Each structure stands twice: as C-alpha cells, then as structure tokens.
C-alpha cells in the first residue's frame, strides 16, 4: 500500500512526458529483478554454495557487489565467468592463484575476451621464446588488439621460412595485432623480398580490404586510407586505433577478422549484409558512452581512454560475441 501511494504521488508531480504506463513500470521492475538475480547468482557462485568457489560470505558479497553491474553491462553470464575462471586456474600450464584468477576473470570479462580464443592464443604463444608465464599475459593483450590466434600461428610458420626464429616470432605478434593475414604476407614477401614492404602491403590487402579502424577523428578508415593520410607514421596510428565492428545475424558485434574466423568461407557476404555496430564503453564516471561521445568529450585522448575502458554491449547487440 505504501509503495502504491508513493507511485501515485510521483505520477502526479512528474510532467506528462515522464509518466509511464503500467507496462513500463513492470518492465523496470523486471529489469531490477534480473539485475538482483545476477548479483545473487554471482555471490552464490563465489561463495560456498553448491559448486561455488568457497569464498567467505563477506568476500563473495564484496566481489558480487563490486562487479555485478559491469558483468551485466558487458554481457557476461555466470556460465561465461566459470569458463574464464577454469581457464585461469586449470587450463593454463602455469595456473593463477584464486585471488589472481578472480581479478583477471573480471578484468577479461570487462573486455569480452573469449575463453577459447584466449586459450588458443596462449597455446600459440607458449611455444615461442616468451615462455609459458609471459604467454599468459601476452595472450590477453593480443586478443584485445583484435589479433587472431589462427593467423598468429600461420604468421609464425610463414615468417620462419625467411626470417630468424626470434625475429619471426616478434614480427608475427606485431603484425597479427595489426590484422595481417599470413597468406598475404607470404605473397608480398615473395614478390618484394622486403619484410617491411611486405608487411605494409599485406595489412592493407588482408580480409579483402574490409578491415576498418577508427582514427583520431572518430571515423573509420581502411589501412590503405591510413597509409595515404599518415604516411610513414601510418602503422603506429593504425595500431593505436580500435577496430570497427558490424552486427551479425546472431546479434553480436564482430570485426572483419572475427567475421573471417567465425563464418569461414562465406564470411564476406555476411559482412556486407551486416550493419555497423555502435560501440560503447564505460567511462571513469561509471556511465556508458558511445564512441562518438568519447571522441567529443576526450578529444585527442579518446583512443587511450577507450582502450582502457570496460566494454559495454553495442547499441544494436543482443549478446556479447563470446556468448
């Protein structure tokens, strides 16, 4: 009765444009209920519930209270978090401690890192000169930069035919993060017999020239357009720029390289029919902003701020790409 009276009073004092019908109120209550469910599920799993991690009640509540909103915002489910935690504590050859794993689990979830892709990247890197311990951290870093573990593996193999082993590994990591296809590099290297020229041409030609990144002005361009505008400094600018994404039929946002990996042979037709994703992230004030809003507010610093910020589901998305 008290709540009903309060709602009635609020409806009287609010302007007509702010009035909500019963369906709106029920929708808000449903959203609140779902949010509370996620927080409860997270606390229960972290704590000593069935199949839980065994944290104390106070610790489980602290983590759940601190992280549930971010998990909801970035599209992370309990099932997904369990996959990440299992990877960090069991699948890696050198596992993390529980405390380290919890911190990394939430950090990786805020970047929407796919557990299977993360393990695949780690598997490729662990066989390099980095060693297994450094490979764990580098794997996440490369995935954040839109590198493909499949292409990285192929680049290792191709570059090792012409370059010293360590140089091949380092170069492969760099150009994988730039979105380079191994077969394109091989073709251009055989033609020019020049590593840097081959890299430049291969990045421009990769993924049917459909890879776009957002430059400092907040607009997306191809690698060739970056090259034409920035000249000799284009590669550094390209690497510092976030990849453009499109929303596929499954309601998830993918970059061109991810479309290529996930949809295989027919990826290009799926890419062309898809709509551009309005990407969003959580700023330091705890609010969600689009990329355009980041550009307008942060100016020349927007790319650095964007790179550090937690990922939110794009405006058109119905789920995260790892879901």
Short mmCIF file of C-alpha atoms in Angstrom, two decimals:
data_model
loop_
_atom_site.label_atom_id
_atom_site.label_comp_id
_atom_site.label_asym_id
_atom_site.label_seq_id
_atom_site.Cartn_x
_atom_site.Cartn_y
_atom_site.Cartn_z
CA UNK A 1 0.00 0.00 0.00
CA UNK A 2 2.81 2.42 0.84
CA UNK A 3 4.57 1.71 -2.46
CA UNK A 4 1.32 2.20 -4.42
CA UNK A 5 0.71 5.53 -2.75
CA UNK A 6 4.27 6.64 -3.46
CA UNK A 7 3.95 5.75 -7.15
CA UNK A 8 0.67 7.67 -7.32
CA UNK A 9 2.26 10.77 -5.79
CA UNK A 10 5.20 10.59 -8.17
CA UNK A 11 2.88 10.26 -11.16
CA UNK A 12 1.12 13.45 -10.08
CA UNK A 13 4.27 15.55 -9.70
CA UNK A 14 6.06 14.34 -12.83
CA UNK A 15 5.39 16.11 -16.14
CA UNK A 16 3.14 14.31 -18.60
CA UNK A 17 6.09 13.33 -20.80
CA UNK A 18 7.66 11.49 -17.88
CA UNK A 19 4.59 9.41 -17.00
CA UNK A 20 4.97 5.70 -17.57
CA UNK A 21 2.22 3.24 -18.26
CA UNK A 22 1.83 0.00 -16.34
CA UNK A 23 3.83 -1.96 -18.92
CA UNK A 24 6.78 0.42 -18.47
CA UNK A 25 6.67 0.03 -14.70
CA UNK A 26 6.52 -3.75 -14.99
CA UNK A 27 9.48 -3.65 -17.41
CA UNK A 28 11.53 -1.60 -14.95
CA UNK A 29 10.66 -3.99 -12.14
CA UNK A 30 11.61 -6.95 -14.34
CA UNK A 31 14.97 -5.36 -15.17
CA UNK A 32 15.63 -4.69 -11.49
CA UNK A 33 14.72 -8.29 -10.70
CA UNK A 34 17.10 -9.63 -13.34
CA UNK A 35 19.88 -7.41 -12.00
CA UNK A 36 19.29 -8.67 -8.47
CA UNK A 37 19.27 -12.24 -9.79
CA UNK A 38 22.68 -11.74 -11.43
CA UNK A 39 24.14 -10.26 -8.27
CA UNK A 40 22.71 -13.12 -6.21
CA UNK A 41 23.95 -15.76 -8.67
CA UNK A 42 27.40 -14.23 -8.68
CA UNK A 43 27.56 -14.06 -4.90
CA UNK A 44 26.29 -17.63 -4.59
CA UNK A 45 28.84 -18.99 -7.07
CA UNK A 46 31.74 -17.11 -5.50
CA UNK A 47 30.72 -18.24 -2.04
CA UNK A 48 30.11 -21.63 -0.50
CA UNK A 49 27.00 -22.52 -2.49
CA UNK A 50 26.76 -25.75 -4.46
CA UNK A 51 29.68 -25.80 -6.89
CA UNK A 52 30.90 -22.46 -5.55
CA UNK A 53 34.45 -21.21 -5.19
CA UNK A 54 34.35 -21.27 -1.41
CA UNK A 55 34.98 -17.60 -0.65
CA UNK A 56 33.81 -16.33 2.70
CA UNK A 57 30.36 -14.77 2.79
CA UNK A 58 31.81 -11.28 3.18
CA UNK A 59 34.34 -11.72 0.36
CA UNK A 60 31.75 -13.20 -2.01
CA UNK A 61 29.38 -10.34 -1.31
CA UNK A 62 32.16 -7.77 -1.78
CA UNK A 63 33.11 -9.13 -5.21
CA UNK A 64 29.48 -9.52 -6.30
CA UNK A 65 28.55 -6.01 -5.21
CA UNK A 66 31.61 -4.55 -6.88
CA UNK A 67 31.35 -6.39 -10.21
CA UNK A 68 27.77 -7.43 -11.00
CA UNK A 69 26.83 -4.22 -12.83
CA UNK A 70 29.90 -4.42 -15.05
CA UNK A 71 29.16 -8.06 -15.82
CA UNK A 72 25.61 -7.22 -16.81
CA UNK A 73 26.79 -4.25 -18.89
CA UNK A 74 29.38 -6.24 -20.84
CA UNK A 75 27.10 -9.25 -21.34
CA UNK A 76 28.92 -11.70 -19.06
CA UNK A 77 26.91 -14.64 -17.74
CA UNK A 78 27.81 -16.87 -14.80
CA UNK A 79 28.50 -19.69 -17.26
CA UNK A 80 30.96 -17.47 -19.15
CA UNK A 81 32.69 -16.42 -15.93
CA UNK A 82 33.05 -20.06 -14.95
CA UNK A 83 34.76 -20.78 -18.28
CA UNK A 84 37.18 -17.91 -17.74
CA UNK A 85 37.93 -18.96 -14.18
CA UNK A 86 38.52 -22.57 -15.22
CA UNK A 87 40.93 -21.41 -17.91
CA UNK A 88 42.90 -19.27 -15.49
CA UNK A 89 43.13 -21.86 -12.73
CA UNK A 90 43.26 -25.17 -14.61
CA UNK A 91 43.79 -24.99 -18.37
CA UNK A 92 46.89 -22.80 -18.28
CA UNK A 93 50.03 -24.86 -17.72
CA UNK A 94 51.07 -22.41 -15.01
CA UNK A 95 47.77 -21.66 -13.24
CA UNK A 96 46.97 -18.47 -11.37
CA UNK A 97 46.14 -18.37 -7.67
CA UNK A 98 42.50 -17.92 -6.74
CA UNK A 99 42.96 -14.23 -5.93
CA UNK A 100 44.82 -13.56 -9.18
CA UNK A 101 42.29 -15.57 -11.16
CA UNK A 102 39.34 -13.64 -9.74
CA UNK A 103 40.91 -10.29 -10.57
CA UNK A 104 41.81 -11.38 -14.09
CA UNK A 105 38.46 -13.08 -14.65
CA UNK A 106 36.57 -9.85 -14.05
CA UNK A 107 39.15 -7.81 -15.97
CA UNK A 108 38.94 -10.10 -19.00
CA UNK A 109 35.14 -10.20 -18.81
CA UNK A 110 35.11 -6.40 -18.98
CA UNK A 111 36.97 -6.71 -22.28
CA UNK A 112 34.67 -9.50 -23.53
CA UNK A 113 37.57 -11.89 -24.12
CA UNK A 114 36.53 -15.30 -25.39
CA UNK A 115 37.94 -18.10 -23.16
CA UNK A 116 38.53 -20.47 -26.08
CA UNK A 117 40.25 -17.77 -28.13
CA UNK A 118 42.30 -16.81 -25.09
CA UNK A 119 43.47 -20.38 -24.62
CA UNK A 120 44.20 -20.75 -28.34
CA UNK A 121 46.30 -17.58 -28.26
CA UNK A 122 48.11 -18.79 -25.14
CA UNK A 123 48.78 -22.14 -26.79
CA UNK A 124 50.41 -20.44 -29.78
CA UNK A 125 52.46 -18.05 -27.64
CA UNK A 126 53.60 -20.65 -25.11
CA UNK A 127 55.63 -22.33 -27.82
CA UNK A 128 57.52 -19.12 -28.58
CA UNK A 129 60.54 -17.54 -26.89
CA UNK A 130 58.17 -15.83 -24.44
CA UNK A 131 57.72 -18.93 -22.34
CA UNK A 132 54.51 -20.01 -20.66
CA UNK A 133 54.34 -17.41 -17.90
CA UNK A 134 54.70 -14.38 -20.18
CA UNK A 135 52.46 -16.04 -22.75
CA UNK A 136 49.53 -15.89 -20.31
CA UNK A 137 49.58 -12.09 -20.11
CA UNK A 138 50.50 -11.51 -23.75
CA UNK A 139 47.59 -13.65 -24.95
CA UNK A 140 45.02 -11.30 -23.44
CA UNK A 141 46.88 -8.25 -24.73
CA UNK A 142 46.85 -9.53 -28.31
CA UNK A 143 43.19 -10.52 -28.20
CA UNK A 144 42.28 -7.03 -27.01
CA UNK A 145 44.05 -5.71 -30.09
CA UNK A 146 41.90 -7.91 -32.35
CA UNK A 147 44.66 -10.39 -33.16
CA UNK A 148 43.61 -13.84 -34.35
CA UNK A 149 45.35 -16.88 -32.81
CA UNK A 150 44.89 -18.74 -36.09
CA UNK A 151 46.59 -16.01 -38.11
CA UNK A 152 49.33 -15.65 -35.50
CA UNK A 153 50.13 -19.35 -35.79
CA UNK A 154 50.14 -19.12 -39.58
CA UNK A 155 52.31 -16.00 -39.50
CA UNK A 156 54.85 -17.77 -37.27
CA UNK A 157 55.05 -20.62 -39.73
CA UNK A 158 55.31 -18.45 -42.85
CA UNK A 159 57.78 -15.91 -41.49
CA UNK A 160 60.08 -18.62 -40.14
CA UNK A 161 60.80 -19.62 -43.73
CA UNK A 162 62.62 -16.33 -44.37
CA UNK A 163 63.40 -14.72 -41.01
CA UNK A 164 65.46 -15.83 -37.98
CA UNK A 165 63.25 -17.64 -35.49
CA UNK A 166 63.09 -14.96 -32.78
CA UNK A 167 62.56 -12.19 -35.32
CA UNK A 168 59.82 -14.23 -36.97
CA UNK A 169 58.04 -14.66 -33.64
CA UNK A 170 58.26 -10.98 -32.64
CA UNK A 171 57.22 -9.78 -36.08
CA UNK A 172 54.33 -12.23 -36.22
CA UNK A 173 52.95 -10.93 -32.91
CA UNK A 174 53.21 -7.34 -34.07
CA UNK A 175 51.53 -7.83 -37.43
CA UNK A 176 48.87 -10.20 -36.07
CA UNK A 177 47.74 -7.34 -33.83
CA UNK A 178 47.64 -5.15 -36.93
CA UNK A 179 45.30 -7.58 -38.69
CA UNK A 180 47.65 -9.22 -41.18
CA UNK A 181 46.82 -12.46 -42.98
CA UNK A 182 49.71 -14.90 -43.31
CA UNK A 183 48.98 -15.79 -46.92
CA UNK A 184 49.01 -12.11 -47.88
CA UNK A 185 52.39 -11.60 -46.20
CA UNK A 186 53.83 -14.66 -47.94
CA UNK A 187 52.63 -13.47 -51.32
CA UNK A 188 54.02 -9.96 -50.95
CA UNK A 189 57.30 -11.13 -49.41
CA UNK A 190 57.91 -13.46 -52.33
CA UNK A 191 57.22 -10.56 -54.67
CA UNK A 192 59.23 -7.79 -52.96
CA UNK A 193 61.77 -9.75 -50.87
CA UNK A 194 61.47 -6.95 -48.32
CA UNK A 195 59.93 -7.57 -44.90
CA UNK A 196 58.64 -4.08 -44.17
CA UNK A 197 57.22 -3.59 -47.66
CA UNK A 198 55.54 -6.98 -47.49
CA UNK A 199 54.00 -6.19 -44.09
CA UNK A 200 52.67 -2.84 -45.27
CA UNK A 201 51.09 -4.27 -48.40
CA UNK A 202 49.77 -7.38 -46.62
CA UNK A 203 47.96 -5.45 -43.89
CA UNK A 204 46.29 -3.26 -46.50
CA UNK A 205 45.17 -6.28 -48.53
CA UNK A 206 44.10 -8.56 -45.67
CA UNK A 207 40.47 -9.61 -45.16
CA UNK A 208 39.52 -8.42 -48.64
CA UNK A 209 40.40 -4.85 -47.61
CA UNK A 210 37.35 -4.81 -45.34
CA UNK A 211 39.19 -4.19 -42.06
CA UNK A 212 38.48 -0.70 -40.77
CA UNK A 213 39.77 1.15 -37.72
CA UNK A 214 38.69 4.36 -36.04
CA UNK A 215 41.23 7.16 -36.43
CA UNK A 216 41.64 10.13 -34.11
CA UNK A 217 38.70 11.95 -35.72
CA UNK A 218 36.35 9.13 -34.70
CA UNK A 219 35.71 7.97 -38.27
CA UNK A 220 36.60 4.55 -39.66
CA UNK A 221 39.11 4.02 -42.45
CA UNK A 222 40.91 1.13 -44.14
CA UNK A 223 44.63 0.51 -43.74
CA UNK A 224 45.22 1.93 -47.22
CA UNK A 225 43.46 5.14 -46.21
CA UNK A 226 45.55 5.35 -43.03
CA UNK A 227 48.65 4.90 -45.17
CA UNK A 228 47.64 7.63 -47.61
CA UNK A 229 46.85 10.12 -44.86
CA UNK A 230 49.52 9.45 -42.22
CA UNK A 231 52.40 8.47 -44.49
CA UNK A 232 55.38 6.82 -42.79
CA UNK A 233 53.65 7.00 -39.38
CA UNK A 234 50.54 5.14 -40.51
CA UNK A 235 51.37 1.83 -38.81
CA UNK A 236 51.64 3.37 -35.33
CA UNK A 237 48.37 5.23 -35.87
CA UNK A 238 46.68 2.06 -37.15
CA UNK A 239 47.84 0.02 -34.15
CA UNK A 240 46.52 2.66 -31.72
CA UNK A 241 43.08 2.71 -33.34
CA UNK A 242 40.16 0.46 -32.31
CA UNK A 243 38.78 -1.96 -34.88
CA UNK A 244 35.40 -1.25 -36.43
CA UNK A 245 32.72 -3.90 -35.93
CA UNK A 246 29.48 -4.97 -37.55
CA UNK A 247 26.50 -6.75 -36.00
CA UNK A 248 25.93 -10.22 -37.44
CA UNK A 249 22.66 -12.14 -37.70
CA UNK A 250 23.25 -13.57 -34.22
CA UNK A 251 23.01 -10.09 -32.70
CA UNK A 252 26.71 -9.99 -31.82
CA UNK A 253 29.36 -7.50 -32.93
CA UNK A 254 32.48 -8.71 -34.73
CA UNK A 255 35.41 -7.10 -36.51
CA UNK A 256 36.26 -8.10 -40.08
CA UNK A 257 38.91 -10.56 -38.87
CA UNK A 258 36.41 -12.10 -36.44
CA UNK A 259 33.81 -12.45 -39.20
CA UNK A 260 36.54 -14.21 -41.20
CA UNK A 261 37.36 -16.58 -38.32
CA UNK A 262 33.81 -17.35 -37.22
CA UNK A 263 31.93 -17.51 -40.52
CA UNK A 264 34.74 -19.06 -42.60
CA UNK A 265 34.21 -19.28 -46.36
CA UNK A 266 31.02 -17.24 -46.52
CA UNK A 267 32.22 -14.51 -44.20
CA UNK A 268 32.35 -11.73 -46.80
CA UNK A 269 28.68 -11.97 -47.74
CA UNK A 270 27.75 -11.93 -44.04
CA UNK A 271 29.99 -8.92 -43.53
CA UNK A 272 28.44 -6.94 -46.38
CA UNK A 273 24.88 -7.57 -45.20
CA UNK A 274 25.65 -6.64 -41.58
CA UNK A 275 25.13 -3.18 -40.07
CA UNK A 276 27.84 -1.16 -38.38
CA UNK A 277 27.93 -1.57 -34.61
CA UNK A 278 27.60 1.48 -32.39
CA UNK A 279 30.33 0.56 -29.95
CA UNK A 280 30.10 1.68 -26.34
CA UNK A 281 32.30 1.63 -23.25
CA UNK A 282 32.10 2.53 -19.58
CA UNK A 283 33.92 5.75 -18.74
CA UNK A 284 35.65 6.62 -15.48
CA UNK A 285 32.44 8.19 -14.15
CA UNK A 286 30.75 4.78 -14.33
CA UNK A 287 28.44 5.75 -17.19
CA UNK A 288 28.11 4.21 -20.64
CA UNK A 289 29.06 6.28 -23.68
CA UNK A 290 29.26 5.64 -27.41
CA UNK A 291 32.50 6.04 -29.30
CA UNK A 292 31.24 9.32 -30.77
CA UNK A 293 30.65 10.62 -27.26
CA UNK A 294 34.18 9.58 -26.25
CA UNK A 295 35.55 11.49 -29.24
CA UNK A 296 33.54 14.60 -28.41
CA UNK A 297 34.41 14.60 -24.72
CA UNK A 298 38.02 13.38 -24.59
CA UNK A 299 39.26 14.88 -27.85
CA UNK A 300 42.80 13.82 -28.73
CA UNK A 301 42.90 11.47 -25.71
CA UNK A 302 39.83 9.45 -26.62
CA UNK A 303 41.66 6.43 -28.06
CA UNK A 304 43.77 5.97 -24.92
CA UNK A 305 40.70 6.33 -22.70
CA UNK A 306 38.74 3.95 -24.91
CA UNK A 307 41.43 1.27 -24.82
CA UNK A 308 41.43 1.20 -21.01
CA UNK A 309 37.65 1.30 -20.52
CA UNK A 310 35.38 -1.70 -19.87
CA UNK A 311 33.36 -2.79 -22.90
CA UNK A 312 29.59 -2.40 -22.92
CA UNK A 313 27.30 -4.21 -25.35
CA UNK A 314 26.91 -2.22 -28.54
CA UNK A 315 23.62 -0.38 -29.02
CA UNK A 316 22.42 -2.89 -31.61
CA UNK A 317 23.74 -6.01 -29.86
CA UNK A 318 21.65 -8.61 -28.08
CA UNK A 319 24.64 -10.53 -26.69
CA UNK A 320 28.41 -10.41 -26.36
CA UNK A 321 30.47 -12.11 -29.07
CA UNK A 322 31.63 -14.81 -26.63
CA UNK A 323 28.09 -15.73 -25.53
#
